Amino acid sequence: MLARRVVAGPARLGRTRLVAVDGPSGAGKSRFAVHLADALAALPGGARPPVVHTDDLLDGWDDQLTFWPRLDEWVLDPLRAGRPGSYRRYSWVRRCFLPRPVPVPVAPVLILEGVSAARAVVRPEVTLAAFVTAPASLRLARAVERDGPEILPELRRWHDGERAHFVADHTATGVDLVVDGAPRLPHDADRYYVRIR
C-alpha cells in the first residue's frame, strides 16, 4: 500500500515526509492526492495530512513556474526548521492573494500537489514523488469542464509551458512512480491506482 510506503520512508523536510504529486493540468493529480490523504488518514494512528495545491500559490496565469520562492519561504523553509508554515491563497476570481493565511502544521506527512511539485530542486527533500498523466485530449476536456471554455487561450499557453518544463526538468524520469490518471483497467478507483512505471 502506497500510504504505508510513505510513512515507512524517511522524513527529509525537517521532521516531515514530503509527498510531491506532479503532472500536467487535468491529469488527475488532485484526485490522486485526495485518495492518498484518505489512505494515510485510514492507517492505524494515522491523521489526515495537509495538502498544499500549487495553484493556490500562483499569482495568476503568468506565475506558472515562478511561484516557487513563495512556496519555499511560506511553507517549506518553516517546515525544514520544524516550525509550522502558512500561505495566502490566490483567488482566481478576484485576481489577488486573500488576506487570511492558510496554516500548514508540522505533520508527519505533507502532500504538495500541482504542476512542478516534484521539480528537481526539491527532489532531495521528497520522500515520494508521483507523476500523474492522462491523454492530452482528455486533460483538455477535464480542464474546460472544470473551469469553462473561456480559459482556453490561457490554458493552451499553460500546456505549452508545462510541456517545456517537464522536458527540461526530466520530471517523469525523476519521480518514484508514474500514475495513470485515466486508467482503462477495471479497479476500485477510490482505493487503488494504476501504476504505469
PDB file of C-alpha atoms in Angstrom:
ATOM      1  CA  MET A   1       0.000   0.000   0.000  1.00  0.00           C
ATOM      2  CA  LEU A   2       1.343   3.404  -1.007  1.00  0.00           C
ATOM      3  CA  ALA A   3       0.359   5.086   2.271  1.00  0.00           C
ATOM      4  CA  ARG A   4       2.435   2.568   4.246  1.00  0.00           C
ATOM      5  CA  ARG A   5       5.351   3.171   1.904  1.00  0.00           C
ATOM      6  CA  VAL A   6       5.133   6.899   2.624  1.00  0.00           C
ATOM      7  CA  VAL A   7       5.099   6.568   6.420  1.00  0.00           C
ATOM      8  CA  ALA A   8       7.903   3.987   6.311  1.00  0.00           C
ATOM      9  CA  GLY A   9      10.052   6.370   4.283  1.00  0.00           C
ATOM     10  CA  PRO A  10      12.494   8.902   5.716  1.00  0.00           C
ATOM     11  CA  ALA A  11      11.463  12.407   6.709  1.00  0.00           C
ATOM     12  CA  ARG A  12      13.638  14.650   4.544  1.00  0.00           C
ATOM     13  CA  LEU A  13      11.917  18.033   5.035  1.00  0.00           C
ATOM     14  CA  GLY A  14      12.704  18.594   8.698  1.00  0.00           C
ATOM     15  CA  ARG A  15      10.502  16.068  10.517  1.00  0.00           C
ATOM     16  CA  THR A  16       8.060  15.879   7.604  1.00  0.00           C
ATOM     17  CA  ARG A  17       7.731  13.332   4.810  1.00  0.00           C
ATOM     18  CA  LEU A  18       7.049  15.405   1.710  1.00  0.00           C
ATOM     19  CA  VAL A  19       4.972  13.730  -0.998  1.00  0.00           C
ATOM     20  CA  ALA A  20       5.050  15.542  -4.346  1.00  0.00           C
ATOM     21  CA  VAL A  21       2.204  14.832  -6.787  1.00  0.00           C
ATOM     22  CA  ASP A  22       3.134  16.310 -10.158  1.00  0.00           C
ATOM     23  CA  GLY A  23       1.832  16.061 -13.703  1.00  0.00           C
ATOM     24  CA  PRO A  24       0.091  18.113 -16.360  1.00  0.00           C
ATOM     25  CA  SER A  25      -3.141  20.039 -15.954  1.00  0.00           C
ATOM     26  CA  GLY A  26      -6.246  17.843 -15.908  1.00  0.00           C
ATOM     27  CA  ALA A  27      -4.337  14.584 -15.427  1.00  0.00           C
ATOM     28  CA  GLY A  28      -5.936  13.703 -12.075  1.00  0.00           C
ATOM     29  CA  LYS A  29      -3.312  14.972  -9.605  1.00  0.00           C
ATOM     30  CA  SER A  30      -5.829  16.435  -7.160  1.00  0.00           C
ATOM     31  CA  ARG A  31      -7.886  13.241  -7.117  1.00  0.00           C
ATOM     32  CA  PHE A  32      -4.773  11.136  -6.545  1.00  0.00           C
ATOM     33  CA  ALA A  33      -3.648  13.465  -3.725  1.00  0.00           C
ATOM     34  CA  VAL A  34      -7.070  13.283  -2.024  1.00  0.00           C
ATOM     35  CA  HIS A  35      -7.123   9.483  -2.192  1.00  0.00           C
ATOM     36  CA  LEU A  36      -3.585   9.266  -0.815  1.00  0.00           C
ATOM     37  CA  ALA A  37      -4.524  11.635   2.033  1.00  0.00           C
ATOM     38  CA  ASP A  38      -7.553   9.413   2.770  1.00  0.00           C
ATOM     39  CA  ALA A  39      -5.349   6.300   2.793  1.00  0.00           C
ATOM     40  CA  LEU A  40      -2.846   7.947   5.144  1.00  0.00           C
ATOM     41  CA  ALA A  41      -5.674   9.003   7.486  1.00  0.00           C
ATOM     42  CA  ALA A  42      -7.024   5.428   7.495  1.00  0.00           C
ATOM     43  CA  LEU A  43      -3.756   3.906   8.753  1.00  0.00           C
ATOM     44  CA  PRO A  44      -3.698   2.863  12.420  1.00  0.00           C
ATOM     45  CA  GLY A  45      -2.873   6.010  14.379  1.00  0.00           C
ATOM     46  CA  GLY A  46      -2.921   7.950  11.125  1.00  0.00           C
ATOM     47  CA  ALA A  47      -4.008  11.520  10.677  1.00  0.00           C
ATOM     48  CA  ARG A  48      -5.081  13.297   7.534  1.00  0.00           C
ATOM     49  CA  PRO A  49      -2.036  15.126   6.171  1.00  0.00           C
ATOM     50  CA  PRO A  50      -2.225  18.705   4.998  1.00  0.00           C
ATOM     51  CA  VAL A  51      -2.445  19.075   1.215  1.00  0.00           C
ATOM     52  CA  VAL A  52      -0.981  22.175  -0.420  1.00  0.00           C
ATOM     53  CA  HIS A  53      -2.052  22.869  -4.011  1.00  0.00           C
ATOM     54  CA  THR A  54       0.487  24.833  -6.029  1.00  0.00           C
ATOM     55  CA  ASP A  55      -2.402  26.532  -7.881  1.00  0.00           C
ATOM     56  CA  ASP A  56      -3.231  28.295  -4.610  1.00  0.00           C
ATOM     57  CA  LEU A  57       0.218  29.930  -4.584  1.00  0.00           C
ATOM     58  CA  LEU A  58       0.291  31.204  -8.161  1.00  0.00           C
ATOM     59  CA  ASP A  59      -0.033  34.910  -8.799  1.00  0.00           C
ATOM     60  CA  GLY A  60      -2.209  34.319 -11.871  1.00  0.00           C
ATOM     61  CA  TRP A  61      -1.551  32.569 -15.167  1.00  0.00           C
ATOM     62  CA  ASP A  62       1.879  34.112 -15.730  1.00  0.00           C
ATOM     63  CA  ASP A  63       3.264  32.672 -12.476  1.00  0.00           C
ATOM     64  CA  GLN A  64       3.130  29.057 -13.664  1.00  0.00           C
ATOM     65  CA  LEU A  65       6.662  28.126 -12.607  1.00  0.00           C
ATOM     66  CA  THR A  66       7.987  31.254 -10.885  1.00  0.00           C
ATOM     67  CA  PHE A  67       5.915  30.855  -7.703  1.00  0.00           C
ATOM     68  CA  TRP A  68       8.457  28.526  -6.075  1.00  0.00           C
ATOM     69  CA  PRO A  69      10.283  31.134  -3.921  1.00  0.00           C
ATOM     70  CA  ARG A  70       6.902  31.985  -2.365  1.00  0.00           C
ATOM     71  CA  LEU A  71       6.256  28.307  -1.566  1.00  0.00           C
ATOM     72  CA  ASP A  72       9.771  27.937  -0.189  1.00  0.00           C
ATOM     73  CA  GLU A  73       9.526  30.992   2.059  1.00  0.00           C
ATOM     74  CA  TRP A  74       5.980  30.450   3.304  1.00  0.00           C
ATOM     75  CA  VAL A  75       5.794  26.657   3.631  1.00  0.00           C
ATOM     76  CA  LEU A  76       8.966  24.656   3.000  1.00  0.00           C
ATOM     77  CA  ASP A  77      11.510  26.803   4.911  1.00  0.00           C
ATOM     78  CA  PRO A  78       9.473  26.812   8.142  1.00  0.00           C
ATOM     79  CA  LEU A  79       8.915  23.038   7.926  1.00  0.00           C
ATOM     80  CA  ARG A  80      12.652  22.486   7.355  1.00  0.00           C
ATOM     81  CA  ALA A  81      13.207  24.290  10.649  1.00  0.00           C
ATOM     82  CA  GLY A  82      10.473  22.303  12.421  1.00  0.00           C
ATOM     83  CA  ARG A  83       8.068  25.244  12.521  1.00  0.00           C
ATOM     84  CA  PRO A  84       4.567  25.474  11.045  1.00  0.00           C
ATOM     85  CA  GLY A  85       4.188  27.382   7.813  1.00  0.00           C
ATOM     86  CA  SER A  86       1.299  29.232   6.228  1.00  0.00           C
ATOM     87  CA  TYR A  87       0.422  30.771   2.905  1.00  0.00           C
ATOM     88  CA  ARG A  88      -2.092  33.134   1.435  1.00  0.00           C
ATOM     89  CA  ARG A  89      -4.373  31.517  -1.128  1.00  0.00           C
ATOM     90  CA  TYR A  90      -4.655  33.173  -4.517  1.00  0.00           C
ATOM     91  CA  SER A  91      -8.205  33.966  -5.646  1.00  0.00           C
ATOM     92  CA  TRP A  92      -8.538  33.309  -9.377  1.00  0.00           C
ATOM     93  CA  VAL A  93     -11.822  35.249  -9.299  1.00  0.00           C
ATOM     94  CA  ARG A  94     -10.526  38.361  -7.505  1.00  0.00           C
ATOM     95  CA  ARG A  95      -7.036  38.032  -9.057  1.00  0.00           C
ATOM     96  CA  CYS A  96      -5.228  38.660  -5.793  1.00  0.00           C
ATOM     97  CA  PHE A  97      -3.991  36.833  -2.705  1.00  0.00           C
ATOM     98  CA  LEU A  98      -6.594  36.595   0.029  1.00  0.00           C
ATOM     99  CA  PRO A  99      -5.649  38.154   3.391  1.00  0.00           C
ATOM    100  CA  ARG A 100      -6.370  35.170   5.633  1.00  0.00           C
ATOM    101  CA  PRO A 101      -3.376  32.809   5.959  1.00  0.00           C
ATOM    102  CA  VAL A 102      -3.852  29.068   5.439  1.00  0.00           C
ATOM    103  CA  PRO A 103      -1.912  27.219   8.169  1.00  0.00           C
ATOM    104  CA  VAL A 104       0.411  24.339   7.307  1.00  0.00           C
ATOM    105  CA  PRO A 105       1.199  22.461  10.526  1.00  0.00           C
ATOM    106  CA  VAL A 106       4.312  20.440  11.188  1.00  0.00           C
ATOM    107  CA  ALA A 107       2.940  16.986  10.399  1.00  0.00           C
ATOM    108  CA  PRO A 108       4.412  13.566   9.699  1.00  0.00           C
ATOM    109  CA  VAL A 109       3.366  13.935   6.034  1.00  0.00           C
ATOM    110  CA  LEU A 110       2.701  16.898   3.734  1.00  0.00           C
ATOM    111  CA  ILE A 111       1.261  16.387   0.255  1.00  0.00           C
ATOM    112  CA  LEU A 112       2.286  19.012  -2.288  1.00  0.00           C
ATOM    113  CA  GLU A 113       0.129  18.771  -5.406  1.00  0.00           C
ATOM    114  CA  GLY A 114       0.380  20.617  -8.678  1.00  0.00           C
ATOM    115  CA  VAL A 115       2.361  21.293 -11.821  1.00  0.00           C
ATOM    116  CA  SER A 116       6.085  21.281 -10.931  1.00  0.00           C
ATOM    117  CA  ALA A 117       5.523  19.972  -7.369  1.00  0.00           C
ATOM    118  CA  ALA A 118       8.236  17.343  -7.950  1.00  0.00           C
ATOM    119  CA  ARG A 119      10.703  19.696  -9.648  1.00  0.00           C
ATOM    120  CA  ALA A 120      14.375  18.768  -9.447  1.00  0.00           C
ATOM    121  CA  VAL A 121      15.244  21.387  -6.809  1.00  0.00           C
ATOM    122  CA  VAL A 122      13.012  19.751  -4.178  1.00  0.00           C
ATOM    123  CA  ARG A 123      13.559  16.059  -5.016  1.00  0.00           C
ATOM    124  CA  PRO A 124      16.315  15.582  -2.380  1.00  0.00           C
ATOM    125  CA  GLU A 125      13.732  16.506   0.282  1.00  0.00           C
ATOM    126  CA  VAL A 126      10.902  14.376  -1.128  1.00  0.00           C
ATOM    127  CA  THR A 127      10.005  11.045   0.459  1.00  0.00           C
ATOM    128  CA  LEU A 128       7.833  10.038  -2.512  1.00  0.00           C
ATOM    129  CA  ALA A 129       7.261  11.709  -5.873  1.00  0.00           C
ATOM    130  CA  ALA A 130       4.460  10.719  -8.254  1.00  0.00           C
ATOM    131  CA  PHE A 131       3.757  11.915 -11.787  1.00  0.00           C
ATOM    132  CA  VAL A 132       0.104  11.592 -12.835  1.00  0.00           C
ATOM    133  CA  THR A 133      -0.582  11.543 -16.560  1.00  0.00           C
ATOM    134  CA  ALA A 134      -3.510  11.173 -18.971  1.00  0.00           C
ATOM    135  CA  PRO A 135      -4.113  11.677 -22.716  1.00  0.00           C
ATOM    136  CA  ALA A 136      -3.891  15.332 -23.803  1.00  0.00           C
ATOM    137  CA  SER A 137      -7.424  15.429 -25.246  1.00  0.00           C
ATOM    138  CA  LEU A 138      -8.931  14.136 -22.008  1.00  0.00           C
ATOM    139  CA  ARG A 139      -6.868  16.546 -19.910  1.00  0.00           C
ATOM    140  CA  LEU A 140      -8.058  19.459 -22.020  1.00  0.00           C
ATOM    141  CA  ALA A 141     -11.700  18.339 -21.760  1.00  0.00           C
ATOM    142  CA  ARG A 142     -11.422  17.961 -17.974  1.00  0.00           C
ATOM    143  CA  ALA A 143      -9.902  21.426 -17.564  1.00  0.00           C
ATOM    144  CA  VAL A 144     -12.558  23.064 -19.757  1.00  0.00           C
ATOM    145  CA  GLU A 145     -15.338  21.232 -17.909  1.00  0.00           C
ATOM    146  CA  ARG A 146     -13.892  22.336 -14.573  1.00  0.00           C
ATOM    147  CA  ASP A 147     -13.071  25.960 -15.423  1.00  0.00           C
ATOM    148  CA  GLY A 148     -15.138  26.836 -18.527  1.00  0.00           C
ATOM    149  CA  PRO A 149     -14.256  27.378 -22.207  1.00  0.00           C
ATOM    150  CA  GLU A 150     -13.231  30.992 -21.634  1.00  0.00           C
ATOM    151  CA  ILE A 151      -9.893  29.774 -20.215  1.00  0.00           C
ATOM    152  CA  LEU A 152      -8.837  28.085 -23.489  1.00  0.00           C
ATOM    153  CA  PRO A 153      -6.351  30.752 -24.667  1.00  0.00           C
ATOM    154  CA  GLU A 154      -4.589  30.791 -21.281  1.00  0.00           C
ATOM    155  CA  LEU A 155      -4.863  27.038 -20.946  1.00  0.00           C
ATOM    156  CA  ARG A 156      -3.107  26.437 -24.275  1.00  0.00           C
ATOM    157  CA  ARG A 157      -0.221  28.665 -23.155  1.00  0.00           C
ATOM    158  CA  TRP A 158      -0.213  26.813 -19.836  1.00  0.00           C
ATOM    159  CA  HIS A 159       0.031  23.437 -21.589  1.00  0.00           C
ATOM    160  CA  ASP A 160       2.965  24.683 -23.677  1.00  0.00           C
ATOM    161  CA  GLY A 161       4.707  25.880 -20.511  1.00  0.00           C
ATOM    162  CA  GLU A 162       4.189  22.678 -18.577  1.00  0.00           C
ATOM    163  CA  ARG A 163       5.381  20.520 -21.500  1.00  0.00           C
ATOM    164  CA  ALA A 164       8.577  22.560 -21.777  1.00  0.00           C
ATOM    165  CA  HIS A 165       9.107  22.378 -18.009  1.00  0.00           C
ATOM    166  CA  PHE A 166       8.642  18.608 -17.810  1.00  0.00           C
ATOM    167  CA  VAL A 167      11.159  18.050 -20.622  1.00  0.00           C
ATOM    168  CA  ALA A 168      13.778  20.432 -19.173  1.00  0.00           C
ATOM    169  CA  ASP A 169      13.255  19.144 -15.616  1.00  0.00           C
ATOM    170  CA  HIS A 170      13.178  15.429 -16.584  1.00  0.00           C
ATOM    171  CA  THR A 171      10.200  15.160 -14.252  1.00  0.00           C
ATOM    172  CA  ALA A 172       8.691  11.868 -15.460  1.00  0.00           C
ATOM    173  CA  THR A 173      12.028  10.045 -15.137  1.00  0.00           C
ATOM    174  CA  GLY A 174      12.950  11.699 -11.827  1.00  0.00           C
ATOM    175  CA  VAL A 175       9.909  10.546  -9.854  1.00  0.00           C
ATOM    176  CA  ASP A 176       9.319   7.316  -7.937  1.00  0.00           C
ATOM    177  CA  LEU A 177       6.199   6.298  -9.832  1.00  0.00           C
ATOM    178  CA  VAL A 178       4.119   7.317 -12.832  1.00  0.00           C
ATOM    179  CA  VAL A 179       0.356   7.013 -12.323  1.00  0.00           C
ATOM    180  CA  ASP A 180      -2.307   6.553 -14.996  1.00  0.00           C
ATOM    181  CA  GLY A 181      -4.833   9.347 -14.452  1.00  0.00           C
ATOM    182  CA  ALA A 182      -7.264   7.772 -16.947  1.00  0.00           C
ATOM    183  CA  PRO A 183      -6.931   4.022 -16.436  1.00  0.00           C
ATOM    184  CA  ARG A 184      -8.966   1.612 -18.503  1.00  0.00           C
ATOM    185  CA  LEU A 185      -8.215  -1.357 -16.282  1.00  0.00           C
ATOM    186  CA  PRO A 186     -11.150  -2.248 -14.018  1.00  0.00           C
ATOM    187  CA  HIS A 187     -10.322  -1.330 -10.420  1.00  0.00           C
ATOM    188  CA  ASP A 188     -11.740   0.377  -7.335  1.00  0.00           C
ATOM    189  CA  ALA A 189     -10.679   3.959  -8.119  1.00  0.00           C
ATOM    190  CA  ASP A 190     -11.404   5.065  -4.542  1.00  0.00           C
ATOM    191  CA  ARG A 191      -8.875   2.629  -3.086  1.00  0.00           C
ATOM    192  CA  TYR A 192      -6.395   1.802  -5.848  1.00  0.00           C
ATOM    193  CA  TYR A 193      -4.445   3.476  -8.595  1.00  0.00           C
ATOM    194  CA  VAL A 194      -2.923   2.141 -11.815  1.00  0.00           C
ATOM    195  CA  ARG A 195       0.828   2.455 -11.988  1.00  0.00           C
ATOM    196  CA  ILE A 196       2.464   2.957 -15.386  1.00  0.00           C
ATOM    197  CA  ARG A 197       6.025   2.858 -14.078  1.00  0.00           C
TER     198      ARG A 197
END
